[in-house]
Short mmCIF file of C-alpha atoms and ligand atoms in Angstrom, two decimals:
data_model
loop_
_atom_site.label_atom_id
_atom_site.label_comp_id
_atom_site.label_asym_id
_atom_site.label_seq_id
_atom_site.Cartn_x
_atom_site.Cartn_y
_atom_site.Cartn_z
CA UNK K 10 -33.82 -20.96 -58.50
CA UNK K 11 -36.11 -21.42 -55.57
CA UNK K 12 -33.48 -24.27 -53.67
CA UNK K 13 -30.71 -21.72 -54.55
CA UNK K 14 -32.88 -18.95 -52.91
CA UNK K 15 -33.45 -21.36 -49.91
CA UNK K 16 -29.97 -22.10 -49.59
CA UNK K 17 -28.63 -18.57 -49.80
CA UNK K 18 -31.28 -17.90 -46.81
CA UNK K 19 -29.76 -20.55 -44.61
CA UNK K 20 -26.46 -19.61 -45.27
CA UNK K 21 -26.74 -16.28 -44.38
CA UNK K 22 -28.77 -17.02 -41.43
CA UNK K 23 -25.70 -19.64 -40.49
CA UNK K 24 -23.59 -16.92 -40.97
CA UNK K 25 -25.12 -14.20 -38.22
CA UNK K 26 -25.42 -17.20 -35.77
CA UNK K 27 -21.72 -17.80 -36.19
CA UNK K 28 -21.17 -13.97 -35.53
CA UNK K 29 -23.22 -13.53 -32.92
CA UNK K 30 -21.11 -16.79 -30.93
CA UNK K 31 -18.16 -14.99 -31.95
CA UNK K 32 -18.94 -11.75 -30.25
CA UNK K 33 -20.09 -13.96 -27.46
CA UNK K 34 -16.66 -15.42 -27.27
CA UNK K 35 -15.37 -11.88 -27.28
CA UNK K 36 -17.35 -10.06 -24.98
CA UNK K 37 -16.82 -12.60 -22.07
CA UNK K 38 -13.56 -11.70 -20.26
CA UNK K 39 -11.62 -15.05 -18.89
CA UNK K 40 -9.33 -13.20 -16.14
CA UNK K 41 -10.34 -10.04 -14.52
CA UNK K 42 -7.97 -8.04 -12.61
CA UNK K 43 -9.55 -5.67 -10.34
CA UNK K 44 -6.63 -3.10 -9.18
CA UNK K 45 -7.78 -0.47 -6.07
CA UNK K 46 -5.97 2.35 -5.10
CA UNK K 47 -7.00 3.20 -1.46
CA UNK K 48 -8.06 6.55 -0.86
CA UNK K 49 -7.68 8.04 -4.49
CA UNK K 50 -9.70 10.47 -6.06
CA UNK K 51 -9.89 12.02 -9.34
CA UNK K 52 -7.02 14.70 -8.05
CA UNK K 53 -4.91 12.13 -6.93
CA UNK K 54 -4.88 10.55 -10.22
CA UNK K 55 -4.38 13.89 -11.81
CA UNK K 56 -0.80 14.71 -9.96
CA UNK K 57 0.68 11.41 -12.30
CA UNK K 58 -0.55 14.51 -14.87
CA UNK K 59 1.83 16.61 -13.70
CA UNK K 60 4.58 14.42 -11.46
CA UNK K 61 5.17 11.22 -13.43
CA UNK K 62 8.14 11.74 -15.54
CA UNK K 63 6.46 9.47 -18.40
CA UNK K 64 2.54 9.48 -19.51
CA UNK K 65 1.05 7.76 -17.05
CA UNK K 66 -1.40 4.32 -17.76
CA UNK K 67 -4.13 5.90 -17.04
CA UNK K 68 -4.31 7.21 -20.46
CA UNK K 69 -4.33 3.87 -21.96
CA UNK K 70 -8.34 3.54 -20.94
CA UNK K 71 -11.04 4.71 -23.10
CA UNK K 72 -14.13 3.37 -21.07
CA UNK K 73 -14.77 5.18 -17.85
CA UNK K 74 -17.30 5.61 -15.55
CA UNK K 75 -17.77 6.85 -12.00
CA UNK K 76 -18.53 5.45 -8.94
CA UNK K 77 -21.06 6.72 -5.78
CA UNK K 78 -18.87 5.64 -2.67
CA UNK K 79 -21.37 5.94 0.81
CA UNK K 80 -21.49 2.91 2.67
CA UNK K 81 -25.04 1.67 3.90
CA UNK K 82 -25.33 3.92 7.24
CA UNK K 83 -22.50 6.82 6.73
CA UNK K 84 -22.25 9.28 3.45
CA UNK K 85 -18.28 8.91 4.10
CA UNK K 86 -16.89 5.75 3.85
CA UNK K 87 -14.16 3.75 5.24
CA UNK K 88 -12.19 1.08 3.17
CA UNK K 89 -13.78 -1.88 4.85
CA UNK K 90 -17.56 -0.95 3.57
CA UNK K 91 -15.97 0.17 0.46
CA UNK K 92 -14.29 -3.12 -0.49
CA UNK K 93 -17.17 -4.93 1.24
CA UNK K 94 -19.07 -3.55 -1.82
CA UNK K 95 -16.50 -4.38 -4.39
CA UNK K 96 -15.99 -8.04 -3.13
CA UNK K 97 -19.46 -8.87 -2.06
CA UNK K 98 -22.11 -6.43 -3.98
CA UNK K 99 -23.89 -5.34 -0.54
CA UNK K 100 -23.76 -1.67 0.73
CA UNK K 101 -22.68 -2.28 4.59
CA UNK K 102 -21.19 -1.05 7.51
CA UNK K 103 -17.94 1.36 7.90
CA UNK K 104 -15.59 -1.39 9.11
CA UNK K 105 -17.39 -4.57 8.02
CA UNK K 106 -15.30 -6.80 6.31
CA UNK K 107 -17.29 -9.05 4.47
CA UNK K 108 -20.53 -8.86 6.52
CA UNK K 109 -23.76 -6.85 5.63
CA UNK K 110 -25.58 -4.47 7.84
CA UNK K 111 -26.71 -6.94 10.13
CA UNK K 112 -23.02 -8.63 10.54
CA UNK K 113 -24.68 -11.55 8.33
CA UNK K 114 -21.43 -13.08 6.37
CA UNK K 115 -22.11 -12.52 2.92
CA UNK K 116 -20.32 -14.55 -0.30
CA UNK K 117 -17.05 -13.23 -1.79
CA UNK K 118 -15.85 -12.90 -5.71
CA UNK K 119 -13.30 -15.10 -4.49
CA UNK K 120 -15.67 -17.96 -2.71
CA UNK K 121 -18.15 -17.49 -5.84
CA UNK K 122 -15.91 -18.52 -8.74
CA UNK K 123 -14.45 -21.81 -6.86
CA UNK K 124 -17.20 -23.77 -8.39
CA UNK K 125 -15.86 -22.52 -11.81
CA UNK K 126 -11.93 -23.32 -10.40
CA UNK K 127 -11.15 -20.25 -11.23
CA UNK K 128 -8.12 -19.42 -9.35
CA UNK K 129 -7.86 -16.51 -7.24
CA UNK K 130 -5.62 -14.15 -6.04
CA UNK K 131 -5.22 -11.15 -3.30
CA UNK K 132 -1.89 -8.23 -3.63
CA UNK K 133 -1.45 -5.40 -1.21
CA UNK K 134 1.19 -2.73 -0.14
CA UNK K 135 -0.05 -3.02 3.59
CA UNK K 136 -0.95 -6.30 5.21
CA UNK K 137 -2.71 -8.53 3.88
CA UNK K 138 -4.85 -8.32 6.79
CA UNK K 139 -5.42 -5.38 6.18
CA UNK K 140 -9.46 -3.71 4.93
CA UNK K 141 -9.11 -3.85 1.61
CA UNK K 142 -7.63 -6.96 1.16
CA UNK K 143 -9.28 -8.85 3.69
CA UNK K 144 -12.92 -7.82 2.15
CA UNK K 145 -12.24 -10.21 -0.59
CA UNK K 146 -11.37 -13.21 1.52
CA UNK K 147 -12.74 -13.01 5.32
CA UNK K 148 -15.63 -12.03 7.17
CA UNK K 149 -15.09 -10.39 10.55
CA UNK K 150 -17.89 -7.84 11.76
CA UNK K 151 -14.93 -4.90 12.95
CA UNK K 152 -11.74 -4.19 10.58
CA UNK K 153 -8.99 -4.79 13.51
CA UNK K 154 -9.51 -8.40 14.40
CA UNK K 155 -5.90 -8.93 12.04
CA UNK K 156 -5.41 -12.17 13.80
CA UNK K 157 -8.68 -13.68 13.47
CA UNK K 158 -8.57 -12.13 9.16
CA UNK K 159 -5.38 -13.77 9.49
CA UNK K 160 -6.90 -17.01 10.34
CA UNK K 161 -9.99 -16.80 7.43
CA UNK K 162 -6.83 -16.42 4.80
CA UNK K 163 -5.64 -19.74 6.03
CA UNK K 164 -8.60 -21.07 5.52
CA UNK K 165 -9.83 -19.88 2.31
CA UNK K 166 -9.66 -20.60 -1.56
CA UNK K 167 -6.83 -17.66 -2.06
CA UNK K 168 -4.65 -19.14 -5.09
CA UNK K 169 -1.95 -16.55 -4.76
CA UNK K 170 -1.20 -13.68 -1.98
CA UNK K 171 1.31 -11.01 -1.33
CA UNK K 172 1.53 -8.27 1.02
CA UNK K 173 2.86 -7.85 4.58
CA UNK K 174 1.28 -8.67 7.86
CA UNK K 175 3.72 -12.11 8.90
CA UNK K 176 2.86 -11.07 12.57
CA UNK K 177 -0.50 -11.83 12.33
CA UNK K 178 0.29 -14.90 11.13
CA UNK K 179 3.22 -16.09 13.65
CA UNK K 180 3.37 -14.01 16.84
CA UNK K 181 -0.18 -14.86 17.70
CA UNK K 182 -2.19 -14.87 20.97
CA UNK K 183 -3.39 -17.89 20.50
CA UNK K 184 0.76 -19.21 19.88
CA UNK K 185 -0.34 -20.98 16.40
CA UNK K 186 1.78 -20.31 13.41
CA UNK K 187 -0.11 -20.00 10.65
CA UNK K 188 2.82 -19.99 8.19
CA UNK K 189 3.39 -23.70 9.68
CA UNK K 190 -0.29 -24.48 9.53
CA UNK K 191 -0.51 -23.39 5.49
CA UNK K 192 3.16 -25.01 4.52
CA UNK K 193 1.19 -27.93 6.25
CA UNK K 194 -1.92 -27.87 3.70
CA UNK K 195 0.31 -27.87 1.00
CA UNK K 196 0.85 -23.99 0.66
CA UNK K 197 4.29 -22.96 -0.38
CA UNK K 198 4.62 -19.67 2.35
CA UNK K 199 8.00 -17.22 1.52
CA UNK K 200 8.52 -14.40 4.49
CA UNK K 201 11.99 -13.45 2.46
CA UNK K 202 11.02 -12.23 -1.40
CA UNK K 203 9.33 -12.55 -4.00
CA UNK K 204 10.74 -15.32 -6.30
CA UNK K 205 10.68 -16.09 -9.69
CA UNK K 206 8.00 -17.72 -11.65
CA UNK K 207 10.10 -20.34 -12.47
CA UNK K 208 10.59 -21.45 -8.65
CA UNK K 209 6.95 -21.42 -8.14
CA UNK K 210 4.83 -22.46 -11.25
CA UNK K 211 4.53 -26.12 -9.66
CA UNK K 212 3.44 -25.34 -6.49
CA UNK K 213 -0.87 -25.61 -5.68
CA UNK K 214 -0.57 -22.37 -3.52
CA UNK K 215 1.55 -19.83 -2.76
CA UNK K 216 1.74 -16.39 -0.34
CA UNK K 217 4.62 -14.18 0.19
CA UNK K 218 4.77 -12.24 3.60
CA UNK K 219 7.14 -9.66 3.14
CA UNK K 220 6.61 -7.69 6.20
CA UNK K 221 6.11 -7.47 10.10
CA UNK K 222 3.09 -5.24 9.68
CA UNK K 223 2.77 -2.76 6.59
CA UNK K 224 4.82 -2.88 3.61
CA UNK K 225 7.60 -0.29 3.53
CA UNK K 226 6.45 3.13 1.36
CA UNK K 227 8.27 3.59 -1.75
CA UNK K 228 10.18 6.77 -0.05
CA UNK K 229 11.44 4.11 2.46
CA UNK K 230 12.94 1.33 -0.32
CA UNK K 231 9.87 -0.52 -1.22
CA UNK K 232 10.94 -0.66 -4.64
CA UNK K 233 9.26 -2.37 -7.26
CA UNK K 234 7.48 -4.91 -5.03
CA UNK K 235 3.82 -4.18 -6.38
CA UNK K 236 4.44 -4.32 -10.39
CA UNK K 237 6.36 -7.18 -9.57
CA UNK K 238 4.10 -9.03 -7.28
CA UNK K 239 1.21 -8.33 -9.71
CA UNK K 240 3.23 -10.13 -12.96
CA UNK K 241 4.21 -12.55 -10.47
CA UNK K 242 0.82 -13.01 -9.65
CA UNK K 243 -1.12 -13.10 -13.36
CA UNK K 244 1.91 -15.37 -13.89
CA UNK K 245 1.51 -18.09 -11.84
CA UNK K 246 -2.68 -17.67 -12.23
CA UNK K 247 -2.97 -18.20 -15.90
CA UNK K 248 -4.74 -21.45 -16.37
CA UNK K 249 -7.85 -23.04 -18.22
CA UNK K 250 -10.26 -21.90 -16.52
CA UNK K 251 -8.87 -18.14 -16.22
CA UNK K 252 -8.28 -16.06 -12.93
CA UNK K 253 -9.80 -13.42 -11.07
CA UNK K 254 -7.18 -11.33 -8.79
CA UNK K 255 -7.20 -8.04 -6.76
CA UNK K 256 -4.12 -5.67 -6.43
CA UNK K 257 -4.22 -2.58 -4.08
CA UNK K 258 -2.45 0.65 -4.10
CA UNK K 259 -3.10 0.32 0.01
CA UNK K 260 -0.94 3.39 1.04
CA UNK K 261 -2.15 6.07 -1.09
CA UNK K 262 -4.44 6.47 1.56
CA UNK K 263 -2.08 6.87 4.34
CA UNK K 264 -0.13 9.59 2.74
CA UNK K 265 -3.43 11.22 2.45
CA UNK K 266 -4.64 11.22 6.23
CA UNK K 267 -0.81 12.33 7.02
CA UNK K 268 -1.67 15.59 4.05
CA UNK K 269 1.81 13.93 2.57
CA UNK K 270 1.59 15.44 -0.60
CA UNK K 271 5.31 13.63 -1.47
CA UNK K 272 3.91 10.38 0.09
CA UNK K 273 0.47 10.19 -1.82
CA UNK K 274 1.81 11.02 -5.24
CA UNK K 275 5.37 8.25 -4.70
CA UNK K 276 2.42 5.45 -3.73
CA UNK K 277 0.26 6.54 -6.95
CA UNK K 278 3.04 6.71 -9.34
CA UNK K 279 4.06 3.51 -7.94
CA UNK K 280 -0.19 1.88 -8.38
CA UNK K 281 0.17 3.52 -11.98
CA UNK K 282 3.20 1.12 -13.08
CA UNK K 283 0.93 -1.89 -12.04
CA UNK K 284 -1.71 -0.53 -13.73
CA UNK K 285 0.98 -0.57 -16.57
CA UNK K 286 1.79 -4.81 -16.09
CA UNK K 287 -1.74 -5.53 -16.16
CA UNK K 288 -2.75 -3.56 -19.37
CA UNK K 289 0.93 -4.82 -20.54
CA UNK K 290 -0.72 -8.66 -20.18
CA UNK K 291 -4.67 -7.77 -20.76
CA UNK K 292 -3.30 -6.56 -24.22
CA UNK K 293 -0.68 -9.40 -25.34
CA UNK K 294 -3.86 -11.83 -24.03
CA UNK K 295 -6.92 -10.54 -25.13
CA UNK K 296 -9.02 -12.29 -22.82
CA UNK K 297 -8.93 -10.16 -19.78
CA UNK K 298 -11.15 -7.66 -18.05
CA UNK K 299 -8.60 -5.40 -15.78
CA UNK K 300 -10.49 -2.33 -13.90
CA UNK K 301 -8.78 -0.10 -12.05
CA UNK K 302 -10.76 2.15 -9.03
CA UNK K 303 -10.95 2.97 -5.31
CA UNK K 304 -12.78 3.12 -2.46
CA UNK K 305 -12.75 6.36 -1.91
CA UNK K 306 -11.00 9.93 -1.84
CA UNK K 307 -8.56 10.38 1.06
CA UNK K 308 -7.31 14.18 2.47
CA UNK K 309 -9.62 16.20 0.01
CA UNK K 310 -6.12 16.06 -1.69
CA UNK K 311 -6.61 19.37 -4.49
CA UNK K 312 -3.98 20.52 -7.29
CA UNK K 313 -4.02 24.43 -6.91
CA UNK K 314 -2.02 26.93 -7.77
CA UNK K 315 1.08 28.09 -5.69
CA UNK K 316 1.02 30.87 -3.24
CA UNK K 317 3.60 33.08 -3.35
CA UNK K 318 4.52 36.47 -1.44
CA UNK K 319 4.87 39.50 -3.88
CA UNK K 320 7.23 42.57 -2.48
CA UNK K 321 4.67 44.42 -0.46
CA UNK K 322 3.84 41.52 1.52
CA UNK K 323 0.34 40.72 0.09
CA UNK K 324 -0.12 37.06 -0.91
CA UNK K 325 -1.33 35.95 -4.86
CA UNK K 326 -2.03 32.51 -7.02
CA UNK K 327 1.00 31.51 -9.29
CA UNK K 328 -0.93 29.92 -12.06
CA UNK K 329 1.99 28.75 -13.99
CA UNK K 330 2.71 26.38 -10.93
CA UNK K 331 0.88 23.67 -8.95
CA UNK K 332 1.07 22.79 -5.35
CA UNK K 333 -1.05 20.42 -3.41
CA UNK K 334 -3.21 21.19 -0.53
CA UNK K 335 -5.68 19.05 1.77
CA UNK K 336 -8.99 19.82 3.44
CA UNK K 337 -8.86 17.54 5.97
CA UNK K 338 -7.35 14.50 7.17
CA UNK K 339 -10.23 11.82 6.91
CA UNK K 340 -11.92 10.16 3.74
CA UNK K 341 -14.00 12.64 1.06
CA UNK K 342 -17.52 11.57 -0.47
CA UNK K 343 -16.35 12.50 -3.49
CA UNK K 344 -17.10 10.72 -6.82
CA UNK K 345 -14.46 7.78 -7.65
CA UNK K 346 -13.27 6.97 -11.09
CA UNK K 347 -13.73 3.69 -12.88
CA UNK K 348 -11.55 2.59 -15.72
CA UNK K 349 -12.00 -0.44 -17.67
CA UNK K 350 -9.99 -2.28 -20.58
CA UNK K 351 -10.80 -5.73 -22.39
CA UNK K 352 -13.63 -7.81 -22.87
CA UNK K 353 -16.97 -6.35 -20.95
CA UNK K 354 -14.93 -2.89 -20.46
CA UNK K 355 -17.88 -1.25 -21.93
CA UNK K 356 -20.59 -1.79 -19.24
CA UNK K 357 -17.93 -0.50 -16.65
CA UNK K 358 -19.12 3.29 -17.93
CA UNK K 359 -21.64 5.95 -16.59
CA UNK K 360 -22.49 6.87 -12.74
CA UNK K 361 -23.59 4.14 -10.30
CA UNK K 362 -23.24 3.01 -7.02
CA UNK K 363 -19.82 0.84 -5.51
CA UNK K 364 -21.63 -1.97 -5.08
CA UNK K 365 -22.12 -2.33 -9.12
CA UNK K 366 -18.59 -2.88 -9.59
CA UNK K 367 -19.58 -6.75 -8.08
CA UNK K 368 -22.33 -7.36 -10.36
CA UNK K 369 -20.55 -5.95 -13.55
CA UNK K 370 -18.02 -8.37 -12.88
CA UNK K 371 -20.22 -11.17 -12.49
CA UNK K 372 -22.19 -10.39 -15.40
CA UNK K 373 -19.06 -9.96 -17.49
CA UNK K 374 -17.68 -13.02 -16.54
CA UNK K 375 -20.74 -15.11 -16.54
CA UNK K 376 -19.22 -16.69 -13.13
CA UNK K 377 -21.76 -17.66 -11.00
CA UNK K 378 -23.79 -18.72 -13.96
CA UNK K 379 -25.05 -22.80 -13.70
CA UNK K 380 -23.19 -23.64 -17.02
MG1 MG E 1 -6.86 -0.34 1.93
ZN1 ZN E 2 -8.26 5.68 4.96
#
């Protein structure tokens, strides 16, 4: 009876050790997608509410948390501290790309996982010089040096890009063509389209550069470029040793500091359906963290009600209707939503600081760990 008794113990205590590396297993995401929509606050997200024709992918999160957006000097910040924060965990600067306070470089997602090989990738609707983008990849002490951002992609571990921005890249002042340079190295460069997975699985690197400057908006034809580029992208990134890639909604902004109420809401509907691919693959793989947030709110962008003229002349609110209004044509301090879906989503909730978003990654992912 006693050996049975002993046995029983050690089986069950076999048993919780076998869960407990199970849930491991679970709880540590291989991929994460991190998707930003420039310049998007909680009202921006709302319009999809009320102007996407079907329910927007939004709704597909249940774990959701806020973010505190000031940058390390100003309570308003610009995109460059913002991603800055994302990419690199350190409160800096507005207009440091990839450089603390002191204009010290400091380490990327994207340089951080290399030791890991996990592959890495960088998606925007303006260039890919551009803030946001750049944040993850280069380090530059003021946002406009393009040419010189251009030059750090050239140079760096990026897996997988697409955006615009080709000028930065061939009408240079210093005459070098970067598009030459990469091709050179091995990286397959397109300036035409995006191409099938299927023409580009083989290749080591690739980078589409689909644009002078700034991608079109979607008023202006852009089409279906970003869902497309981001299944592209999660495509062609799927290996071993999994994939971390960032995909911005860059022009969300912009329609905001133009008070564009038709421009903002096009660019967020458009984010929304590549929110849609990612959760589309996170779900069919099961191994992958995607979180969706921004940088910041952009034209204190506000869903009211409509003013309308009665008879006499004397204005009123028409509840039954919305209409969208701005306070000002700069960035808001506003809280920013987080959303999170897959492995690690969890840890994604409650109210904290920008710079978190880094660290939850990295502790989700186990990353920079030694193993
Ligand atoms: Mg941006
Ligand atoms: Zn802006």
């Amino acid at each position: 009876m006693k050996t049975f008794k002993r046995i029983f113990f050690l089986l069950s205590l076999a048993m919780i050790f076998a869960c407990q590396n199970e849930q491991d297993k679970v709880t540590k995401p291989k991929n994460v997608i991190l998707l930003i929509s420039d310049g998007t606050g909680l009202s921006q997200i709302s319009s999809a509410y009320f102007f996407k024709d079907t329910e927007p992918n939004y709704s597909r999160f249940q774990n959701i948390g806020f973010i505190k957006t000031s940058s390390s000097k100003e309570d308003v910040t610009d995109s460059a501290a913002g991603a800055t924060a994302f990419a690199s965990g350190v409160k800096t600067y507005n207009g440091a790309i990839g450089v603390d306070p002191d204009t010290t470089k400091v380490a990327t997602l994207i340089e951080l996982v290399q030791h890991k090989k996990v592959m890495t990738g960088v998606i925007a609707t303006s260039s890919i010089t551009h803030a946001t983008p750049a944040c993850f990849y280069a380090h530059q002490v003021v946002r406009r040096m393009h040419e010189d951002i251009a030059l750090d992609l050239s140079k760096s571990d990026v897996d997988f890009f697409a955006g615009g921005g080709l000028k930065f890249f061939t009408e240079r002042k210093d005459s070098i063509d970067l598009t030459k340079k990469m091709s050179d190295r091995g990286f397959y460069i397109n300036t035409e389209k995006l191409d099938q997975i299927e023409t580009i699985k083989d290749q080591n690197k690739v980078g589409f550069l689909l644009a002078e400057n700034a991608m079109p908006k979607m008023q202006d034809g852009r089409g279906d470029f970003l869902q497309n580029a981001t299944q592209l992208g999660m495509d062609f990134l799927t290996n071993d040793k999994g994939f971390f890639m960032m995909v911005e909604g860059s022009q969300i902004d912009w329609g905001g500091h133009d008070n564009d109420a038709d421009y903002t809401v096009a660019e967020l509907i458009d984010f929304d359906n590549a929110i849609g691919k990612a959760l589309d693959f996170a779900e069919k793989d099961g191994n992958t963290l995607v979180i969706v947030t921004s940088d910041h709110e952009t034209g204190g962008f506000t869903l009211r009600s409509k003013r309308k003229k009665r008879e006499n002349g004397k204005e009123y609110s028409d509840y039954s209707e919305v209409d969208i209004s701005f306070s000002t044509t700069g960035h808001s301090a506003t809280l920013i939503p987080v959303f999170a879906y897959g492995p690690g989503a969890e840890e994604f909730k409650g109210i904290y600081e920008n710079n978190e978003i880094f660290h939850k990654i990295l502790d989700a992912t186990q990353w920079t760990s030694k193993k």
